[in-house]
mmCIF file of C-alpha atoms in Angstrom:
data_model
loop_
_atom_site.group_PDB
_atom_site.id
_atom_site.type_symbol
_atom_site.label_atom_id
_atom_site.label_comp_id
_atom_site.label_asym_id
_atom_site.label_seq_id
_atom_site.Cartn_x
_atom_site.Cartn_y
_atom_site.Cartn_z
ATOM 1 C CA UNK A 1 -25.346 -5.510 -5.674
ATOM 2 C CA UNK A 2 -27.081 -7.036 -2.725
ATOM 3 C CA UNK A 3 -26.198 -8.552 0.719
ATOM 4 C CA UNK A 4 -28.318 -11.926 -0.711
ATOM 5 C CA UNK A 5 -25.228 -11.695 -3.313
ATOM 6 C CA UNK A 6 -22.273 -11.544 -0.644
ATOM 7 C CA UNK A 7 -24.335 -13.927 1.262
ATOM 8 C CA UNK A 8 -24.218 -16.525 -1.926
ATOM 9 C CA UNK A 9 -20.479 -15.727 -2.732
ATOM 10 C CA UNK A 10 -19.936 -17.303 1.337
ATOM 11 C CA UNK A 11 -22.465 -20.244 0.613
ATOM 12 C CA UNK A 12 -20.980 -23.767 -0.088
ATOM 13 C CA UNK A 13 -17.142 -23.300 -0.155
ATOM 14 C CA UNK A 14 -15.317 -26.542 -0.409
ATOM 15 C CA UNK A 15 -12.747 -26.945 2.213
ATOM 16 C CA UNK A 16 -9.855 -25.179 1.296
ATOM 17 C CA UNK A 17 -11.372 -22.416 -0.891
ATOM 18 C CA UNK A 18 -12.599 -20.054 0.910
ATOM 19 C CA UNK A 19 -13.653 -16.195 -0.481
ATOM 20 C CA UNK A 20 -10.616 -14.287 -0.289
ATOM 21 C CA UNK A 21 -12.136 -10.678 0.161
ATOM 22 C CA UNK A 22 -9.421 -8.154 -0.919
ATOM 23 C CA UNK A 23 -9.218 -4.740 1.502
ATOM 24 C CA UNK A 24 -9.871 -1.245 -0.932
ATOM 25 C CA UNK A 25 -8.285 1.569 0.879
ATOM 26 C CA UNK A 26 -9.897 4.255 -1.998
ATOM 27 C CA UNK A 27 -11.388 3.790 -5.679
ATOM 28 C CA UNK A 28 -8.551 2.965 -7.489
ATOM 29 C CA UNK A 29 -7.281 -0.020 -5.436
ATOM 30 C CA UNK A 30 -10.795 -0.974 -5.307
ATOM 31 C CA UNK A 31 -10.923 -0.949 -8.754
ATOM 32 C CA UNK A 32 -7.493 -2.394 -9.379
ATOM 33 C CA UNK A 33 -8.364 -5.617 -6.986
ATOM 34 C CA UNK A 34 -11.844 -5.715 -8.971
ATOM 35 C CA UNK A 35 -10.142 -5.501 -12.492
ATOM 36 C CA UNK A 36 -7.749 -8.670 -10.759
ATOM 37 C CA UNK A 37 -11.272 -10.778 -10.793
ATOM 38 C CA UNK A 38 -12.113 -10.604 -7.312
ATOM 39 C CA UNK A 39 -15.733 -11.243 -6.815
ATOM 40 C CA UNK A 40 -16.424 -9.133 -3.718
ATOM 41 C CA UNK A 41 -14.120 -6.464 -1.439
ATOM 42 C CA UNK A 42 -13.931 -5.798 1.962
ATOM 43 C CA UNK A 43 -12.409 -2.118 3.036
ATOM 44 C CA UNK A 44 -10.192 -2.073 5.777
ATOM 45 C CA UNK A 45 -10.766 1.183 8.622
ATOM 46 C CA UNK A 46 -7.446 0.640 9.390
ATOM 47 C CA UNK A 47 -6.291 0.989 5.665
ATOM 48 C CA UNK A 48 -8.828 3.620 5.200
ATOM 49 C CA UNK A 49 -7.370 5.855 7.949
ATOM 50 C CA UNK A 50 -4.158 5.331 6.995
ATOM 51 C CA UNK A 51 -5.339 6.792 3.299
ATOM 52 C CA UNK A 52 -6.919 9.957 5.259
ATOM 53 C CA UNK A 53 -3.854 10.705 7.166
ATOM 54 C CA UNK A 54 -5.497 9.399 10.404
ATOM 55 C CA UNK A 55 -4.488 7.149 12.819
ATOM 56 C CA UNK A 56 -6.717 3.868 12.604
ATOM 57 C CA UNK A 57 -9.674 4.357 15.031
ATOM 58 C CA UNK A 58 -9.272 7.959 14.509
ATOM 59 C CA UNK A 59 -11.307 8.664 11.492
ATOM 60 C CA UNK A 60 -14.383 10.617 11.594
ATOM 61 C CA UNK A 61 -17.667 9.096 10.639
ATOM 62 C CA UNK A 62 -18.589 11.196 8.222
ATOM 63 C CA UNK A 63 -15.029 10.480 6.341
ATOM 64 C CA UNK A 64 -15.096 6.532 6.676
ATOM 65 C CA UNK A 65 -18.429 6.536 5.335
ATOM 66 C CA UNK A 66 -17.276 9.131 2.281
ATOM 67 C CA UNK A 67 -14.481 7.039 1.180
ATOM 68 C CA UNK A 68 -16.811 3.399 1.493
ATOM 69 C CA UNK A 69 -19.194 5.601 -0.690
ATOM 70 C CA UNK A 70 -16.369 6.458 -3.153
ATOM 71 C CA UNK A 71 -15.001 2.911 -3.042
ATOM 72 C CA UNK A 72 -18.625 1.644 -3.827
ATOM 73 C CA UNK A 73 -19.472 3.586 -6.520
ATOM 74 C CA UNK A 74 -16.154 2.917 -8.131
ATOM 75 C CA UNK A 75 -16.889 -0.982 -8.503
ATOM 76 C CA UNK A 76 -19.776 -3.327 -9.713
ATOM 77 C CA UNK A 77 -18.935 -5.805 -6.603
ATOM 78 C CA UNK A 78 -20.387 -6.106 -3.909
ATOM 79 C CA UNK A 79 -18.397 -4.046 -1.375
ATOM 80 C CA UNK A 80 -18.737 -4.580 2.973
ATOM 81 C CA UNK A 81 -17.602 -1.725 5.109
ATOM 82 C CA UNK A 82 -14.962 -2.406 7.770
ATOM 83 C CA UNK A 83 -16.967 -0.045 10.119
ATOM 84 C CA UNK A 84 -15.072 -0.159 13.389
ATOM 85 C CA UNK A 85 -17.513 -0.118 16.693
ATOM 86 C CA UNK A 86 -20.097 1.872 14.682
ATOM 87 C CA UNK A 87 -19.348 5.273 15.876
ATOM 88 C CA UNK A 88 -21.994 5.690 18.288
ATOM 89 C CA UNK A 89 -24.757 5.971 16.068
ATOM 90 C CA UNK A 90 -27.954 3.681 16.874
ATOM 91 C CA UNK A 91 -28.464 0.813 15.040
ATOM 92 C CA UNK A 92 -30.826 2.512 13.128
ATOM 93 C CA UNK A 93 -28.695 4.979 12.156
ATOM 94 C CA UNK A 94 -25.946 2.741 11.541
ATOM 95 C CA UNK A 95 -27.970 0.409 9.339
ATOM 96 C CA UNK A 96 -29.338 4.199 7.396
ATOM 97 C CA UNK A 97 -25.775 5.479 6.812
ATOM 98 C CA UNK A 98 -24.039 1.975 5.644
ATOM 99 C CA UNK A 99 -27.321 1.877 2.628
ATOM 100 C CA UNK A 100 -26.640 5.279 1.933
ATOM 101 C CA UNK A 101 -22.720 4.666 1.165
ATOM 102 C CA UNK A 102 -24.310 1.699 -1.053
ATOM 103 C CA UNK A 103 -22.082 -0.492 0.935
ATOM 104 C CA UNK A 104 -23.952 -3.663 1.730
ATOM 105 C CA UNK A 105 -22.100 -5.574 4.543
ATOM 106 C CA UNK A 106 -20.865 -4.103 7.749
ATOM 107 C CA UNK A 107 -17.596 -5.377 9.520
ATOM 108 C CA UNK A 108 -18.524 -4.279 13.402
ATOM 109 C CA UNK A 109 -15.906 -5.208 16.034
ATOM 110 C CA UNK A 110 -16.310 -5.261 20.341
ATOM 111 C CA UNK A 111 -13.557 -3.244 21.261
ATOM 112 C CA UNK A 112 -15.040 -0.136 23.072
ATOM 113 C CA UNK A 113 -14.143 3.680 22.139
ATOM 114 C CA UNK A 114 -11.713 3.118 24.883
ATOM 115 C CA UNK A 115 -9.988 0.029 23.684
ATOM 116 C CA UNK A 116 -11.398 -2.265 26.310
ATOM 117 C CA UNK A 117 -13.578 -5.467 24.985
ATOM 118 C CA UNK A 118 -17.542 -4.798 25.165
ATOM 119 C CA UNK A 119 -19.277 -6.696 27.618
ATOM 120 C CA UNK A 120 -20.367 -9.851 24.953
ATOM 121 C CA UNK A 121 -24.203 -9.685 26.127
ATOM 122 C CA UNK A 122 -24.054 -5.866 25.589
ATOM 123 C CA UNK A 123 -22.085 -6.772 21.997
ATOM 124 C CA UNK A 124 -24.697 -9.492 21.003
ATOM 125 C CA UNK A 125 -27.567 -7.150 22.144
ATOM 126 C CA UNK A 126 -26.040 -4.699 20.092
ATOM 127 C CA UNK A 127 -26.040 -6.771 16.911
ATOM 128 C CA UNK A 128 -29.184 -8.173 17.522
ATOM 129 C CA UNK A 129 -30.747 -4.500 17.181
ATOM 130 C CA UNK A 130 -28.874 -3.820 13.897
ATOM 131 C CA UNK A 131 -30.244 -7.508 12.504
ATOM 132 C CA UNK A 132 -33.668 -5.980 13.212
ATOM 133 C CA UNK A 133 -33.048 -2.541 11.805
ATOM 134 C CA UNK A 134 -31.394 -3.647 9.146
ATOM 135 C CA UNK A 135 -33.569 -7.164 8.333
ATOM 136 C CA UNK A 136 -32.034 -9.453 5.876
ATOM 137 C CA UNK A 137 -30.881 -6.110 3.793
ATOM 138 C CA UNK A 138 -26.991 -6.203 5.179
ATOM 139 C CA UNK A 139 -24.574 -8.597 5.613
ATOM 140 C CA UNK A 140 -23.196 -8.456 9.406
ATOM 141 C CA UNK A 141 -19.803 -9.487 9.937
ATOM 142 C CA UNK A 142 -19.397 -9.490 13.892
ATOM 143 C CA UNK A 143 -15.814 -9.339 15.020
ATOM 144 C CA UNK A 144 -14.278 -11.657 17.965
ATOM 145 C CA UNK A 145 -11.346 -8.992 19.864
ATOM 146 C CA UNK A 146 -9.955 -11.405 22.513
ATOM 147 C CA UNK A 147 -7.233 -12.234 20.337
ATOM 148 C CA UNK A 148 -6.175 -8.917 20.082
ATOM 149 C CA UNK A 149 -6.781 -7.998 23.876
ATOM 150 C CA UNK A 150 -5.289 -10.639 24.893
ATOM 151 C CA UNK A 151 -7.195 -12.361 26.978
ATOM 152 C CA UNK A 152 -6.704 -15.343 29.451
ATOM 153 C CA UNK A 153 -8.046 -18.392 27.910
ATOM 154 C CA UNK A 154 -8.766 -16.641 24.391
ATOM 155 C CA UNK A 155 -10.171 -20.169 22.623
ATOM 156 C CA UNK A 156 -12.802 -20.314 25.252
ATOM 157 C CA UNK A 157 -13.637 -16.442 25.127
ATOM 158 C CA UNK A 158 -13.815 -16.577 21.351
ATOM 159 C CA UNK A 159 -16.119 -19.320 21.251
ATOM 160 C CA UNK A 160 -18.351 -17.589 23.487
ATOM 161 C CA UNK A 161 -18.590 -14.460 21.799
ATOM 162 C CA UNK A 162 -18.634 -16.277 18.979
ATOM 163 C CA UNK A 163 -21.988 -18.309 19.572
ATOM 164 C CA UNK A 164 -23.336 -14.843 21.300
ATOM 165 C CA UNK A 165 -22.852 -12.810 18.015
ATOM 166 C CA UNK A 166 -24.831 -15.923 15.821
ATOM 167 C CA UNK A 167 -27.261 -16.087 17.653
ATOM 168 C CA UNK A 168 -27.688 -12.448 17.724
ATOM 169 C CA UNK A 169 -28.206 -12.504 14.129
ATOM 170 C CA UNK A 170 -24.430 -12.233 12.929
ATOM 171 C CA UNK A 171 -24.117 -13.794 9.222
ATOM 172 C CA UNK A 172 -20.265 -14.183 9.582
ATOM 173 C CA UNK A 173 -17.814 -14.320 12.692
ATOM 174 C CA UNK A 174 -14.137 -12.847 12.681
ATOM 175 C CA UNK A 175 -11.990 -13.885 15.120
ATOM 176 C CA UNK A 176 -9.586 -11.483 14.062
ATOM 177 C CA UNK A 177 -5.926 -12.411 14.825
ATOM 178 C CA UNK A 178 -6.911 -15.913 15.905
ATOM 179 C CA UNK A 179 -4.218 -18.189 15.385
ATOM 180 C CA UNK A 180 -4.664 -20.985 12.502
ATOM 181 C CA UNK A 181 -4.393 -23.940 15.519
ATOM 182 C CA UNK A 182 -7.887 -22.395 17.091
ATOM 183 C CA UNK A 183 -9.735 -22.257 13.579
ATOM 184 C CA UNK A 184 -10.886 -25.870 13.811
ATOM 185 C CA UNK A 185 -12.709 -25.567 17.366
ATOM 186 C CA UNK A 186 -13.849 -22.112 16.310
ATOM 187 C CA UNK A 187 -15.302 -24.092 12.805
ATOM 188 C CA UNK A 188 -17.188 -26.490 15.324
ATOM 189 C CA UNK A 189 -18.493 -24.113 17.357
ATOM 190 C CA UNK A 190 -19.709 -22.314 14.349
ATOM 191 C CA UNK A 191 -21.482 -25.128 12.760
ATOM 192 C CA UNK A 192 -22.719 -23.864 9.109
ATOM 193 C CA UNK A 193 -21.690 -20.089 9.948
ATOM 194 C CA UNK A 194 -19.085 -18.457 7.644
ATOM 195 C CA UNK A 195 -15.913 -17.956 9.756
ATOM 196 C CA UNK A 196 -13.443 -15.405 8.889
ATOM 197 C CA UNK A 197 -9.753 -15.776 8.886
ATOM 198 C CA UNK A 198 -7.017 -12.914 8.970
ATOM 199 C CA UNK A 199 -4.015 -13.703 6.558
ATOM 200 C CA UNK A 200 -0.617 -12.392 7.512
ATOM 201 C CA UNK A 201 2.600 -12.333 6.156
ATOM 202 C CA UNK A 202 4.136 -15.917 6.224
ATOM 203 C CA UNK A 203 0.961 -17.236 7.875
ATOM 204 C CA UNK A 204 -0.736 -20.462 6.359
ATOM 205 C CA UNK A 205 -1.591 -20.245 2.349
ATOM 206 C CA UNK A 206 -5.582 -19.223 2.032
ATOM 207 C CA UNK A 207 -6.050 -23.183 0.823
ATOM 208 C CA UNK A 208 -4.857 -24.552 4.309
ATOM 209 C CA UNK A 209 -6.689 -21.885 6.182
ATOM 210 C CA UNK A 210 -9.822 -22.846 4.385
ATOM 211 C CA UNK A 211 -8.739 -26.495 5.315
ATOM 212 C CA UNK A 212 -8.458 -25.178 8.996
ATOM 213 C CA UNK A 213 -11.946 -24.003 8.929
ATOM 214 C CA UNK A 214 -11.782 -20.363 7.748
ATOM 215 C CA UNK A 215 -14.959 -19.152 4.899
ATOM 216 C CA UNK A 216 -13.092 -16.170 4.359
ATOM 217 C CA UNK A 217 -9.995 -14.695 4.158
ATOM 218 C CA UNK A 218 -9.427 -11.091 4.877
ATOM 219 C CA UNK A 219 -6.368 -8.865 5.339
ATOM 220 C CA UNK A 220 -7.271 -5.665 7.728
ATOM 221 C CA UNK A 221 -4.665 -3.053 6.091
ATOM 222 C CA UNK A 222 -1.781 -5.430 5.690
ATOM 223 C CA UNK A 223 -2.435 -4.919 1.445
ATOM 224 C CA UNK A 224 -1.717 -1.075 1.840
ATOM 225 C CA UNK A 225 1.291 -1.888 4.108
ATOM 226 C CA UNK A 226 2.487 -4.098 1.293
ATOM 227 C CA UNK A 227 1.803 -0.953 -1.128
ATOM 228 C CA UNK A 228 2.669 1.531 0.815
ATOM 229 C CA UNK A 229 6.652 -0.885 0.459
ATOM 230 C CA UNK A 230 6.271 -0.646 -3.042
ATOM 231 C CA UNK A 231 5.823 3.268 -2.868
ATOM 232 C CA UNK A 232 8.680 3.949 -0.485
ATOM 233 C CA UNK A 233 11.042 1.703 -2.627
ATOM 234 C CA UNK A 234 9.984 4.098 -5.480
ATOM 235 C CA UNK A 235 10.547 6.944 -3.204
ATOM 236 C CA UNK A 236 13.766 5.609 -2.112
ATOM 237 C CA UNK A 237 15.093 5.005 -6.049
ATOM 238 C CA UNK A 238 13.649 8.570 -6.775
ATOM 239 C CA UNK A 239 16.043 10.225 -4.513
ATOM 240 C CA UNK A 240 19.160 7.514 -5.017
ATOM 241 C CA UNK A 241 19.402 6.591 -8.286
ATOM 242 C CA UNK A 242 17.850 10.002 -10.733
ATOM 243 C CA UNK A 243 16.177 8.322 -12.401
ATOM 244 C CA UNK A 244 12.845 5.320 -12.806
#
C-alpha cells in the first residue's frame, strides 16, 4: 500500500460520507476492524500506550514504532501512524523510521514535549521539512491543538494553524476536539483540503459531520475505551456470576 492510495481513499467524498478511519491499538484489532471492511486504519498513540502499559505521551519511540510495524504487517490496508510530536527525531529521521514500520501516513500534532502549543511558524516549518524529506511518499496529517489547550479565540487560532500547516505541505488537517459548530468555517478555510473530524460518544453521526465539513472521521483511543468496557464487564461477570 501507498500514501497515493490513502490519498485516493480522501479524494472526492460526497458531503456526508466521509472516510471513517478506524484506530488499531495492536494486530488483532487491526485485523478485526480490517476483516469489518474498513478500507484504511489510523492507530491511535494514545490507544497504543494504553496497550503498552504506558501513559499516552509516554511511550518510547522505539515501542510506538514496533507496534505500527506489527499493526502494518498484520493488514493489507493502508495503515497511518498516530505519531505524537515526532519524538525528536529530524525530519529525516522521522520520514526513515515511519517507511521502515511500512506505515505510510503520519498523524503529527503541535503540542510540545512539555504540553505547551508549538509556536505555528516553528510547527509549519517543521512540516514543511518532513514534506521535503519525505516528497509525495507519506501522507501528512498535521494536527490543530488549540482545542485541546484551550485557547482564547480557538476558531481563529485553528484557522491559522490550519492554513500554516497546508501550506507547509500538510495533505490533511485535524483540528482535534474541535467542536461540530466550527467544522464549517474550518471547511472554508480549508478549501479542497481533507479535514479531519474527532467522533465522540453522543457527538453528531459520521453522515452529519461529513455534512459539517469533516473528510474524515477518526476516534484517538475512544475504540479501546469502548473495548477495554467490554473486557471489564467480562471481568466483572468472571468474578460475580462463575461462570461465561
Amino acid at each position: 500500500m501507498t500514501a497515493e492510495a490513502l490519498r485516493a481513499l480522501h479524494r472526492g467524498r460526497a458531503a456526508g460520507d466521509p472516510l471513517v478511519l478506524p484506530g488499531p491499538w495492536d494486530a488483532a484489532s487491526a485485523r478485526a476492524f480490517e476483516a469489518a471492511g474498513h478500507p484504511a486504519l489510523a492507530t491511535p498513540s494514545a490507544g497504543i500506550a494504553a496497550s503498552l502499559g504506558y501513559e499516552d505521551g509516554a511511550t518510547p519511540a522505539a515501542e510506538m514504532f514496533a507496534a505500527v510495524a506489527r499493526i502494518v504487517r498484520s493488514v493489507s490496508v493502508p495503515v497511518t501512524a498516530d505519531l505524537e510530536g515526532g519524538y525528536g527525531l529530524s525530519a529525516a529521521e522521522l520520514v526513515a523510521r515511519v517507511r521502515e514500520s511500512g506505515a505510510v501516513g503520519v498523524n503529527l500534532e503541535d503540542t510540545g514535549p512539555a504540553g505547551d502549543l508549538t509556536d505555528p511558524s516553528a510547527q509549519a516549518d517543521r512540516l514543511a521539512e518532513v514534506r521535503a524529506a519525505a516528497g509525495p511518499g507519506l501522507f501528512v496529517n498535521a494536527r490543530v491543538d488549540v482545542y485541546i489547550r484551550r485557547v482564547p479565540e480557538p476558531l481563529d487560532a485553528a484557522i491559522d494553524r490550519a492554513r500554516r500547516y497546508a501550506a507547509a505541505g500538510a495533505d490533511c488537517v485535524y483540528p482535534i476536539a474541535a467542536p461540530p459548530a466550527d467544522l464549517p468555517a474550518l471547511r472554508a478555510a480549508l478549501g479542497d483540503l481533507p479535514l479531519n473530524a474527532l467522533a465522540v460518544p453522543g457527538g453528531p453521526s459520521f453522515a452529519e459531520l461529513g455534512r459539517l465539513g469533516a473528510t474524515r472521521i477518526t476516534f484517538g483511543d475512544g475504540l479501546l475505551r469502548r473495548a477495554l468496557d467490554d473486557v471489564s464487564a467480562v471481568a466483572t461477570k468472571l468474578r460475580d456470576a462463575g461462570t461465561l
